Amino acid sequence: MPKSHFQGGADGSSPPLQKMTLPLALVALISAFGSSFQYGYNVSVINSPAPYMQDFYNSTYLERTGVPMDRGFQTLLWSLTVSMFPLGGLFGSLLVWPMVNNCGRKGTLLINNLFSIAAAILMGTSELAKSFEVIILSRVLVGIFAGLASNVVPMFLGEMSPKNLRGAVGVVPQLFITIGILAAQILGLHGILGNARGKAAAQGLSRLPRVRISLSDCCDLAAGWPVLLGLTGIPSLLQLLALPFFPESPRYLLIQRGSEEQARTALRRLRGWQDVDEEIQEMYQEDRSEKEEGQFSVLSLFTFRGLRWQLISVIVMMAGQQLSGVNGVFYYADRIFESAGVHSSSIQYVTVSIGAINVVMTLLAVFIVESLGRRILLLAGFVLCSASCAILTLALNLQSSVSWMSYLSIVCVIAYIIGHAIGPSPIPAVMITEMFLQSSRPAAFMVGGSVHWLSNFTVGLLFLYMEAGLGPYSFLIFCAICVATLLYIFFIVPETKNKTFMEINRIMAKRNKVEVQESQEPKDSYPLSRQEEKKSLSSTEM
């Protein structure tokens, strides 16, 4: 017989390890770039051009009414511009369960692109239309897009990946979120697009021969920040064109649509070989164990005892991810670097360097998550974050009296970002995919995504008040949340590395004190035609 494409012992006793194939790598890159990248991009895209956008709000209002905008009203409008993104993210999370069950994982991602493209067109033309209202509406639309993308992409890739690559592929969406943040920071530099007019680009292009007038004039006519906001539609357009050429989730096709043939075709393309019986068998085993429960709604998820600890774990990890202070650290970073002597004009470049560190450490997580495991990265990340928050509180309080404390503050900021990037940021979404089976996974992602966006919205709403009332002591609250999440993970959350979904389900069933319903004869689970086909293929290859 021909050699197997699996890596393992010749007698089949050691667990098979599957290699990354080109189709799997491409579908991971396309879905992460087309969806996750934009989540990160829109998180930070309005930070740099904020003064110019607020000037646009004021000038538009003045042109309409003949009087300058009241400062309080301007603050309200800008607060809405910022907060509509996480609020839209919450709405998007609430759409996860119905959309992925009815449209499929790939279908949901394709439909979701329409939100992003519509928002990009509206934001890109907002200055020409002289309307700040469309910017606020667009932030809701792109928030809905991000809410769906942040849940569906990890689910889609987790279901398509073999068990020994599921963690690494599952971290790819978070990697592209950090790349999106970095791209927005770079393009948002005042010398590129983070300005009122594309002067810098025009001056640079005017030096080129033969195109001095036309390109310069075009760039001068186009405002910098609307172009910056409108660029978010390009990844969606590319995904809309490329993703249809790749398969749907095999688990969705077999378990939810009942099409074994389509599932086999998808698996063969993703794995790069013909014999996919072992994974098909595992899917049938999962399907049998869920027959009695059927599809879970969010309400049934909360009332089903067999998923109690999985649900609590998702809520704790997603809340801990956002309430651990990552937004507060980024908010404080500018003034921390300024207090250390960094010139105000150079702060934007320091911010870019922080974004680059975030990308590098998340990329490191891609390569180490399968060797070290999920638990180790989560625990190490929260330990580093909690220690950084505690020391940062001390350093911020003493930096006025001890000169070198400002440098210690910088070290704490960098250490916090490293800790969050290797564990709390990328791993929780991977764990949701792994801790739930096919029937309950969409509802679990809907709950986890809602907690994620609600926590994000809460921190954005309350942190300014916390900072005004508590000052640097705000980070002690974040430290306590990190420690509490750390303790929960240490005592409750199991390691899921290199385990099938059914193996993880058995581990959690013991904690929930329930029995897993499954057949005692998994080898007989195939339809008879498939068993005969397998025997026929074996006899012809000998």
Coordinates of C-alpha atoms in Angstrom, one line a residue:
M1 CA 0.0 0.0 0.0
P2 CA 1.2 3.6 -0.5
K3 CA 2.7 5.4 2.4
S4 CA 0.4 7.3 4.7
H5 CA 0.5 11.1 4.7
F6 CA 0.2 10.9 8.5
Q7 CA 3.3 11.2 10.7
G8 CA 3.2 8.5 13.3
G9 CA 4.3 5.0 14.2
A10 CA 4.3 2.3 11.6
D11 CA 1.9 0.2 13.7
G12 CA -0.5 3.1 14.1
S13 CA 0.0 3.1 17.9
S14 CA 1.2 6.7 18.1
P15 CA -1.3 9.5 17.4
P16 CA -1.2 10.7 13.8
L17 CA 0.2 14.2 13.3
Q18 CA -1.0 16.1 10.2
K19 CA 1.0 18.7 8.3
M20 CA -0.1 22.1 7.2
T21 CA -1.3 22.0 3.6
L22 CA -1.5 24.8 1.2
P23 CA -5.3 24.9 1.0
L24 CA -5.6 25.0 4.8
A25 CA -3.0 27.8 5.0
L26 CA -4.6 29.8 2.3
V27 CA -8.1 29.6 3.8
A28 CA -6.7 30.6 7.1
L29 CA -4.9 33.6 5.6
I30 CA -7.8 34.7 3.4
S31 CA -10.4 34.5 6.2
A32 CA -8.1 36.1 8.8
F33 CA -7.0 39.0 6.5
G34 CA -10.5 39.6 5.1
S35 CA -12.2 39.6 8.5
S36 CA -10.0 39.6 11.6
F37 CA -7.6 42.2 10.1
Q38 CA -10.4 44.7 9.8
Y39 CA -11.4 44.2 13.5
G40 CA -7.9 45.3 14.5
Y41 CA -7.8 48.0 11.9
N42 CA -11.0 49.6 13.0
V43 CA -10.1 49.4 16.7
S44 CA -7.3 52.0 16.3
V45 CA -8.0 53.7 12.9
I46 CA -9.7 56.8 14.4
N47 CA -7.1 57.4 17.2
S48 CA -4.6 59.4 15.1
P49 CA -6.9 61.5 12.9
A50 CA -9.2 62.3 15.9
P51 CA -8.4 66.1 16.0
Y52 CA -9.0 66.4 12.3
M53 CA -12.2 64.5 12.4
Q54 CA -13.5 66.6 15.3
D55 CA -12.6 69.7 13.3
F56 CA -14.7 68.3 10.5
Y57 CA -17.6 67.7 12.9
N58 CA -17.4 71.3 14.0
S59 CA -17.0 72.9 10.6
T60 CA -19.9 70.9 9.2
Y61 CA -22.1 71.9 12.1
L62 CA -21.1 75.6 11.7
E63 CA -21.8 75.5 7.9
R64 CA -25.3 74.1 8.6
T65 CA -26.4 76.3 11.6
G66 CA -24.1 79.3 11.4
V67 CA -22.9 78.9 15.0
P68 CA -20.0 76.9 16.3
M69 CA -20.7 73.5 17.9
D70 CA -21.1 73.5 21.7
R71 CA -18.1 71.7 23.3
G72 CA -20.3 69.4 25.2
F73 CA -22.2 68.4 22.1
Q74 CA -18.9 67.8 20.3
T75 CA -17.8 65.5 23.1
L76 CA -21.0 63.6 22.9
L77 CA -20.7 63.1 19.1
W78 CA -17.1 61.9 19.5
S79 CA -18.1 59.6 22.3
L80 CA -20.7 58.1 20.0
T81 CA -18.2 57.7 17.2
V82 CA -15.9 55.7 19.5
S83 CA -18.5 53.7 21.4
M84 CA -20.7 52.7 18.4
F85 CA -17.9 50.3 17.3
P86 CA -18.1 48.0 20.4
L87 CA -21.9 48.4 20.5
G88 CA -22.1 47.3 16.9
G89 CA -19.8 44.4 17.9
L90 CA -22.3 43.3 20.5
F91 CA -25.1 43.4 17.8
G92 CA -22.9 41.3 15.5
S93 CA -22.2 38.7 18.2
L94 CA -26.0 38.3 18.7
L95 CA -26.2 37.4 15.0
V96 CA -23.7 34.6 15.2
W97 CA -26.0 31.7 16.3
P98 CA -28.7 32.2 13.7
M99 CA -26.3 33.0 10.8
V100 CA -23.8 30.2 11.2
N101 CA -26.5 27.6 11.6
N102 CA -28.5 28.8 8.6
C103 CA -25.9 30.2 6.2
G104 CA -22.9 28.1 7.3
R105 CA -19.5 29.3 8.5
K106 CA -18.2 30.3 5.1
G107 CA -21.5 31.7 4.0
T108 CA -21.7 34.0 7.1
L109 CA -18.2 35.4 6.4
L110 CA -19.2 36.1 2.8
I111 CA -22.4 37.9 3.8
N112 CA -20.6 39.7 6.5
N113 CA -18.4 41.5 3.9
L114 CA -21.4 43.5 2.9
F115 CA -21.4 45.4 6.2
S116 CA -17.7 46.3 5.8
I117 CA -17.9 47.4 2.2
A118 CA -21.0 49.5 2.9
A119 CA -19.3 51.1 5.9
A120 CA -16.1 51.8 3.9
I121 CA -18.1 53.6 1.1
L122 CA -19.9 55.7 3.7
M123 CA -16.8 56.6 5.6
G124 CA -14.8 57.3 2.5
T125 CA -17.3 59.7 1.1
S126 CA -18.4 61.3 4.4
E127 CA -16.4 64.5 3.9
L128 CA -17.7 64.9 0.3
A129 CA -21.3 64.4 1.6
K130 CA -20.5 66.8 4.5
S131 CA -22.1 64.5 7.0
F132 CA -20.6 63.3 10.3
E133 CA -23.8 61.3 10.9
V134 CA -22.7 58.7 8.3
I135 CA -19.4 58.2 10.1
I136 CA -21.3 57.3 13.3
L137 CA -23.6 55.0 11.3
S138 CA -20.6 53.4 9.6
R139 CA -19.0 52.7 13.0
V140 CA -22.1 50.7 13.9
L141 CA -21.9 48.8 10.6
V142 CA -18.2 48.0 10.9
G143 CA -18.8 47.0 14.5
I144 CA -21.5 44.5 13.4
F145 CA -18.9 43.2 10.9
A146 CA -16.3 42.9 13.6
G147 CA -18.7 41.2 16.0
L148 CA -19.5 38.5 13.5
A149 CA -15.9 38.2 12.3
S150 CA -14.4 37.9 15.8
N151 CA -16.6 34.8 16.5
V152 CA -17.1 33.1 13.1
V153 CA -13.4 33.1 11.9
P154 CA -12.1 31.2 15.0
M155 CA -15.0 28.8 14.7
F156 CA -14.5 28.3 11.0
L157 CA -10.8 27.7 11.2
G158 CA -11.0 25.6 14.4
E159 CA -13.5 23.2 12.7
M160 CA -11.3 22.9 9.6
S161 CA -8.0 22.2 11.3
P162 CA -6.6 18.8 12.4
K163 CA -6.3 18.5 16.2
N164 CA -2.5 18.9 16.2
L165 CA -2.7 22.2 14.3
R166 CA -5.9 23.6 15.8
G167 CA -4.2 25.8 18.4
A168 CA -1.7 27.4 15.9
V169 CA -4.4 28.0 13.2
G170 CA -6.8 29.3 15.9
V171 CA -4.3 32.0 16.9
V172 CA -4.0 33.2 13.3
P173 CA -7.1 35.4 13.6
Q174 CA -5.7 37.2 16.7
L175 CA -2.4 37.6 14.8
F176 CA -4.2 39.4 12.0
I177 CA -6.1 41.6 14.5
T178 CA -2.7 42.8 15.8
I179 CA -1.5 43.3 12.2
G180 CA -4.6 45.3 11.6
I181 CA -4.0 47.5 14.6
L182 CA -0.4 48.0 13.4
A183 CA -1.4 48.9 9.9
A184 CA -3.9 51.5 11.1
Q185 CA -1.2 53.0 13.3
I186 CA 1.3 53.2 10.5
L187 CA -1.2 54.6 7.9
G188 CA -2.5 56.9 10.6
L189 CA 0.8 58.7 11.0
H190 CA 0.4 62.4 10.4
G191 CA 2.8 62.2 7.6
I192 CA 0.8 59.6 5.7
L193 CA -3.0 59.6 6.1
G194 CA -3.6 60.7 9.6
N195 CA -4.2 64.3 8.6
A196 CA -6.9 66.7 7.2
R197 CA -5.5 66.6 3.6
G198 CA -3.2 64.2 1.8
K199 CA -0.5 66.9 1.7
A200 CA 2.4 64.6 2.6
A201 CA 1.5 62.1 -0.1
A202 CA 0.9 64.9 -2.6
Q203 CA 4.4 66.4 -1.9
G204 CA 6.0 63.0 -2.2
L205 CA 4.3 62.2 -5.5
S206 CA 4.9 65.6 -6.9
R207 CA 8.6 64.8 -7.1
L208 CA 7.9 61.9 -9.5
P209 CA 8.5 62.8 -13.2
R210 CA 5.6 63.2 -15.6
V211 CA 2.9 62.8 -12.9
R212 CA 3.6 65.9 -10.9
I213 CA 0.4 67.7 -11.6
S214 CA -2.2 65.0 -11.9
L215 CA -1.3 62.8 -8.9
S216 CA -0.5 65.8 -6.7
D217 CA -3.8 67.4 -7.5
C218 CA -5.7 64.2 -6.9
C219 CA -4.0 63.6 -3.5
D220 CA -4.6 67.2 -2.5
L221 CA -8.3 66.9 -3.3
A222 CA -8.7 63.8 -1.3
A223 CA -8.7 64.2 2.5
G224 CA -6.3 62.0 4.4
W225 CA -8.6 60.6 7.1
P226 CA -11.6 59.6 4.9
V227 CA -9.2 57.6 2.7
L228 CA -7.8 56.0 5.9
L229 CA -11.3 55.1 7.1
G230 CA -12.4 53.9 3.7
L231 CA -9.5 51.5 3.2
T232 CA -11.2 49.0 5.5
G233 CA -13.3 47.8 2.5
I234 CA -10.4 46.5 0.5
P235 CA -9.8 43.3 2.6
S236 CA -13.5 42.5 2.5
L237 CA -13.5 42.8 -1.3
L238 CA -10.6 40.5 -1.6
Q239 CA -12.2 37.9 0.7
L240 CA -15.5 38.2 -1.2
L241 CA -13.6 37.3 -4.4
A242 CA -11.3 34.6 -3.0
L243 CA -13.2 32.7 -0.3
P244 CA -15.8 31.1 -2.5
F245 CA -13.1 28.9 -4.1
F246 CA -12.4 27.2 -0.7
P247 CA -14.6 24.6 1.1
E248 CA -17.1 25.0 3.8
S249 CA -16.4 23.6 7.3
P250 CA -16.4 19.7 6.9
R251 CA -18.0 19.4 10.4
Y252 CA -20.8 21.7 9.4
L253 CA -21.4 19.8 6.2
L254 CA -21.6 16.4 7.8
I255 CA -23.1 17.0 11.2
Q256 CA -25.5 19.9 10.5
R257 CA -26.2 19.4 6.8
G258 CA -25.9 15.6 6.7
S259 CA -23.8 15.5 3.6
E260 CA -21.0 13.0 4.1
E261 CA -19.9 13.3 0.4
Q262 CA -19.4 17.0 0.6
A263 CA -17.6 16.7 4.0
R264 CA -15.2 14.0 2.5
T265 CA -14.5 16.2 -0.5
A266 CA -13.7 19.2 1.7
L267 CA -11.5 17.1 4.0
R268 CA -9.6 15.6 1.2
R269 CA -8.8 19.0 -0.2
L270 CA -7.8 20.4 3.1
R271 CA -5.7 17.4 4.2
G272 CA -4.1 16.7 0.8
W273 CA -4.9 13.0 0.8
Q274 CA -7.8 10.6 0.1
D275 CA -8.1 8.6 3.3
V276 CA -10.1 10.8 5.7
D277 CA -12.1 8.0 7.3
E278 CA -10.6 8.6 10.8
E279 CA -11.9 12.2 10.9
I280 CA -15.2 11.2 9.4
Q281 CA -15.6 8.5 12.1
E282 CA -14.8 11.1 14.8
M283 CA -17.4 13.4 13.4
Y284 CA -20.0 10.6 13.4
Q285 CA -19.1 9.8 17.0
E286 CA -19.6 13.5 17.9
D287 CA -22.9 13.5 16.0
R288 CA -24.2 10.4 17.9
S289 CA -23.3 11.9 21.3
E290 CA -25.4 15.0 20.5
K291 CA -28.5 13.3 19.0
E292 CA -30.5 13.6 22.2
E293 CA -29.8 17.2 22.9
G294 CA -30.3 18.6 19.3
Q295 CA -29.2 22.2 18.4
F296 CA -28.6 24.4 21.4
S297 CA -30.0 27.9 21.7
V298 CA -28.5 30.4 24.1
L299 CA -31.2 29.7 26.6
S300 CA -30.8 25.9 26.5
L301 CA -27.0 26.4 26.8
F302 CA -27.5 28.2 30.1
T303 CA -29.8 25.5 31.5
F304 CA -28.0 22.4 30.3
R305 CA -26.0 20.8 33.1
G306 CA -23.6 19.0 30.8
L307 CA -22.1 22.3 29.6
R308 CA -22.2 24.2 32.9
W309 CA -18.4 24.5 33.4
Q310 CA -17.7 25.1 29.8
L311 CA -20.0 28.0 29.8
I312 CA -18.7 29.5 33.0
S313 CA -15.1 29.1 31.7
V314 CA -16.0 30.9 28.4
I315 CA -17.6 33.8 30.4
V316 CA -14.6 34.1 32.8
M317 CA -12.0 33.9 30.1
M318 CA -13.7 36.4 27.7
A319 CA -14.5 38.8 30.5
G320 CA -10.9 38.5 31.9
Q321 CA -9.5 39.2 28.5
Q322 CA -11.2 42.6 28.2
L323 CA -11.4 43.6 31.9
S324 CA -7.8 42.9 32.5
G325 CA -6.8 46.5 31.5
V326 CA -5.4 46.1 28.0
N327 CA -7.3 49.2 26.8
G328 CA -6.2 51.1 29.9
V329 CA -2.6 50.3 29.4
F330 CA -2.8 51.5 25.7
Y331 CA -4.6 54.7 26.9
Y332 CA -1.9 55.4 29.5
A333 CA 1.0 54.5 27.2
D334 CA 1.3 57.9 25.6
R335 CA 1.6 59.9 28.8
I336 CA 4.0 57.2 30.3
F337 CA 6.4 57.6 27.4
E338 CA 6.0 61.4 27.5
S339 CA 6.9 61.4 31.2
A340 CA 10.0 59.4 30.3
G341 CA 11.3 62.2 28.1
V342 CA 9.9 61.1 24.7
H343 CA 9.0 64.2 22.7
S344 CA 5.3 64.6 22.0
S345 CA 5.9 64.7 18.2
S346 CA 7.6 61.2 18.5
I347 CA 4.8 59.6 20.6
Q348 CA 3.0 58.3 17.5
Y349 CA 6.2 56.4 16.4
V350 CA 6.5 54.9 19.9
T351 CA 2.8 53.8 19.6
V352 CA 3.7 52.1 16.3
S353 CA 6.6 50.3 18.0
I354 CA 4.2 49.0 20.7
G355 CA 1.9 47.7 18.0
A356 CA 4.9 45.9 16.3
I357 CA 5.8 44.2 19.7
N358 CA 2.2 43.1 19.9
V359 CA 2.4 41.5 16.4
V360 CA 5.7 39.8 17.1
M361 CA 4.6 38.2 20.4
T362 CA 1.3 37.0 18.9
L363 CA 3.3 35.5 16.0
L364 CA 5.4 33.7 18.6
A365 CA 2.2 32.3 20.2
V366 CA 1.3 30.8 16.8
F367 CA 4.5 28.7 16.9
I368 CA 4.5 27.8 20.6
V369 CA 0.8 27.1 21.4
E370 CA 1.0 23.5 20.2
S371 CA 4.2 22.7 22.1
L372 CA 3.5 24.5 25.4
G373 CA -0.3 24.1 25.4
R374 CA -3.2 26.5 26.0
R375 CA -3.2 26.5 29.8
I376 CA 0.5 27.4 30.1
L377 CA 0.1 30.4 27.8
L378 CA -3.0 31.6 29.5
L379 CA -1.4 31.2 33.0
A380 CA 1.9 32.8 32.0
G381 CA 0.1 35.7 30.2
F382 CA -2.1 36.5 33.2
V383 CA 0.8 36.2 35.6
L384 CA 2.8 38.7 33.5
C385 CA -0.2 41.0 33.2
S386 CA -1.0 41.0 36.9
A387 CA 2.6 41.6 37.9
S388 CA 2.9 44.4 35.3
C389 CA -0.2 46.2 36.6
A390 CA 1.0 46.0 40.2
I391 CA 4.5 47.3 39.5
L392 CA 3.1 49.9 37.1
T393 CA 0.9 51.3 39.9
L394 CA 4.0 51.7 42.1
A395 CA 6.1 53.2 39.4
L396 CA 3.4 55.8 38.3
N397 CA 3.1 56.9 41.9
L398 CA 6.8 57.3 42.5
Q399 CA 7.9 58.7 39.1
S400 CA 7.6 62.3 40.3
S401 CA 10.1 61.7 43.1
V402 CA 12.3 58.9 41.7
S403 CA 13.6 59.7 38.2
W404 CA 14.2 56.2 37.0
M405 CA 10.6 55.1 37.8
S406 CA 9.4 56.5 34.5
Y407 CA 11.7 54.0 32.7
L408 CA 10.3 51.2 34.9
S409 CA 6.8 52.3 33.8
I410 CA 7.9 51.7 30.1
V411 CA 9.2 48.3 31.0
C412 CA 5.8 47.4 32.7
V413 CA 3.9 48.6 29.6
I414 CA 6.0 46.4 27.3
A415 CA 5.8 43.5 29.7
Y416 CA 2.0 43.8 29.9
I417 CA 1.6 43.8 26.1
I418 CA 3.9 40.8 25.8
G419 CA 1.9 38.9 28.5
H420 CA -1.5 39.7 26.9
A421 CA -0.3 38.9 23.4
I422 CA 0.9 35.4 24.2
G423 CA -2.2 34.2 26.2
P424 CA -5.2 36.3 27.2
S425 CA -5.7 37.8 23.7
P426 CA -5.5 34.8 21.4
I427 CA -6.3 31.7 23.5
P428 CA -9.9 32.2 24.7
A429 CA -11.4 32.0 21.2
V430 CA -9.4 28.8 20.6
M431 CA -10.8 27.4 23.8
I432 CA -14.4 28.1 22.9
T433 CA -13.9 26.1 19.7
E434 CA -12.4 23.2 21.6
M435 CA -14.6 23.0 24.7
F436 CA -17.9 22.8 22.8
L437 CA -19.2 20.3 20.2
Q438 CA -20.9 21.2 16.9
S439 CA -24.5 21.6 18.3
S440 CA -23.5 24.0 21.1
R441 CA -20.5 25.8 19.5
P442 CA -22.5 28.6 17.7
A443 CA -24.4 29.5 20.9
A444 CA -21.2 29.4 22.9
F445 CA -19.5 31.8 20.5
M446 CA -22.6 34.0 20.7
V447 CA -22.3 34.1 24.5
G448 CA -18.5 34.5 24.5
G449 CA -18.7 37.3 21.8
S450 CA -21.4 39.1 23.7
V451 CA -19.3 39.0 26.9
H452 CA -16.3 40.2 25.0
W453 CA -18.0 43.2 23.5
L454 CA -19.9 44.1 26.6
S455 CA -16.7 44.1 28.6
N456 CA -14.9 46.1 25.9
F457 CA -17.8 48.7 26.0
T458 CA -17.8 48.8 29.8
V459 CA -14.0 49.5 30.0
G460 CA -14.3 52.2 27.4
L461 CA -17.2 53.8 29.3
L462 CA -15.8 53.6 32.8
F463 CA -12.0 53.9 32.5
L464 CA -12.0 57.7 32.1
Y465 CA -14.0 57.9 35.3
M466 CA -11.7 55.4 37.1
E467 CA -8.7 57.3 35.9
A468 CA -10.1 60.6 37.1
G469 CA -11.1 59.2 40.5
L470 CA -8.3 56.7 41.2
G471 CA -5.4 57.8 39.0
P472 CA -2.7 55.1 38.8
Y473 CA -4.5 53.0 41.4
S474 CA -6.9 52.0 38.5
F475 CA -4.4 49.4 37.6
L476 CA -4.8 47.7 41.0
I477 CA -8.4 46.8 39.9
F478 CA -7.0 45.4 36.6
C479 CA -4.4 43.4 38.7
A480 CA -7.1 41.9 40.9
I481 CA -9.1 40.8 37.8
C482 CA -6.0 39.3 36.3
V483 CA -5.3 37.3 39.5
A484 CA -9.0 36.1 39.8
T485 CA -9.0 34.9 36.1
L486 CA -5.6 33.3 36.7
L487 CA -6.8 31.3 39.7
Y488 CA -10.0 30.2 37.9
I489 CA -7.9 28.9 34.9
F490 CA -5.5 27.2 37.2
F491 CA -8.2 25.2 39.1
I492 CA -10.9 24.7 36.4
V493 CA -9.7 25.0 32.8
P494 CA -8.2 21.7 31.4
E495 CA -5.4 21.4 28.8
T496 CA -6.9 20.8 25.3
K497 CA -3.7 20.5 23.3
N498 CA -3.7 17.7 20.7
K499 CA -7.1 16.3 21.8
T500 CA -10.2 15.6 19.7
F501 CA -13.4 17.4 20.4
M502 CA -14.8 14.2 21.9
E503 CA -11.8 13.7 24.2
I504 CA -12.2 17.2 25.5
N505 CA -15.9 16.6 25.9
R506 CA -15.2 13.6 28.1
I507 CA -12.9 15.6 30.3
M508 CA -15.5 18.3 30.9
A509 CA -18.2 15.7 31.4
K510 CA -16.4 14.4 34.5
R511 CA -16.2 17.9 35.9
N512 CA -19.9 18.4 35.1
K513 CA -20.7 15.0 36.7
V514 CA -22.6 13.8 33.6
E515 CA -22.1 10.8 31.3
V516 CA -21.2 11.2 27.6
Q517 CA -23.7 9.4 25.4
E518 CA -21.8 7.6 22.7
S519 CA -21.8 4.3 20.9
Q520 CA -19.6 1.5 22.0
E521 CA -18.9 0.4 18.4
P522 CA -17.5 3.5 16.6
K523 CA -16.0 1.4 13.7
D524 CA -19.5 0.4 12.6
S525 CA -20.7 4.0 12.4
Y526 CA -20.1 4.5 8.7
P527 CA -22.8 3.7 6.2
L528 CA -22.3 0.2 4.8
S529 CA -21.4 1.6 1.3
R530 CA -18.5 3.5 2.9
Q531 CA -17.1 0.4 4.7
E532 CA -17.3 -1.6 1.5
E533 CA -15.7 1.2 -0.5
K534 CA -12.8 1.3 2.0
K535 CA -12.3 -2.5 1.8
S536 CA -12.3 -2.3 -2.0
L537 CA -9.7 0.5 -2.0
S538 CA -7.5 -1.4 0.4
S539 CA -7.6 -4.6 -1.7
T540 CA -6.8 -2.8 -4.9
E541 CA -3.8 -1.0 -3.4
M542 CA -2.1 -4.1 -1.9

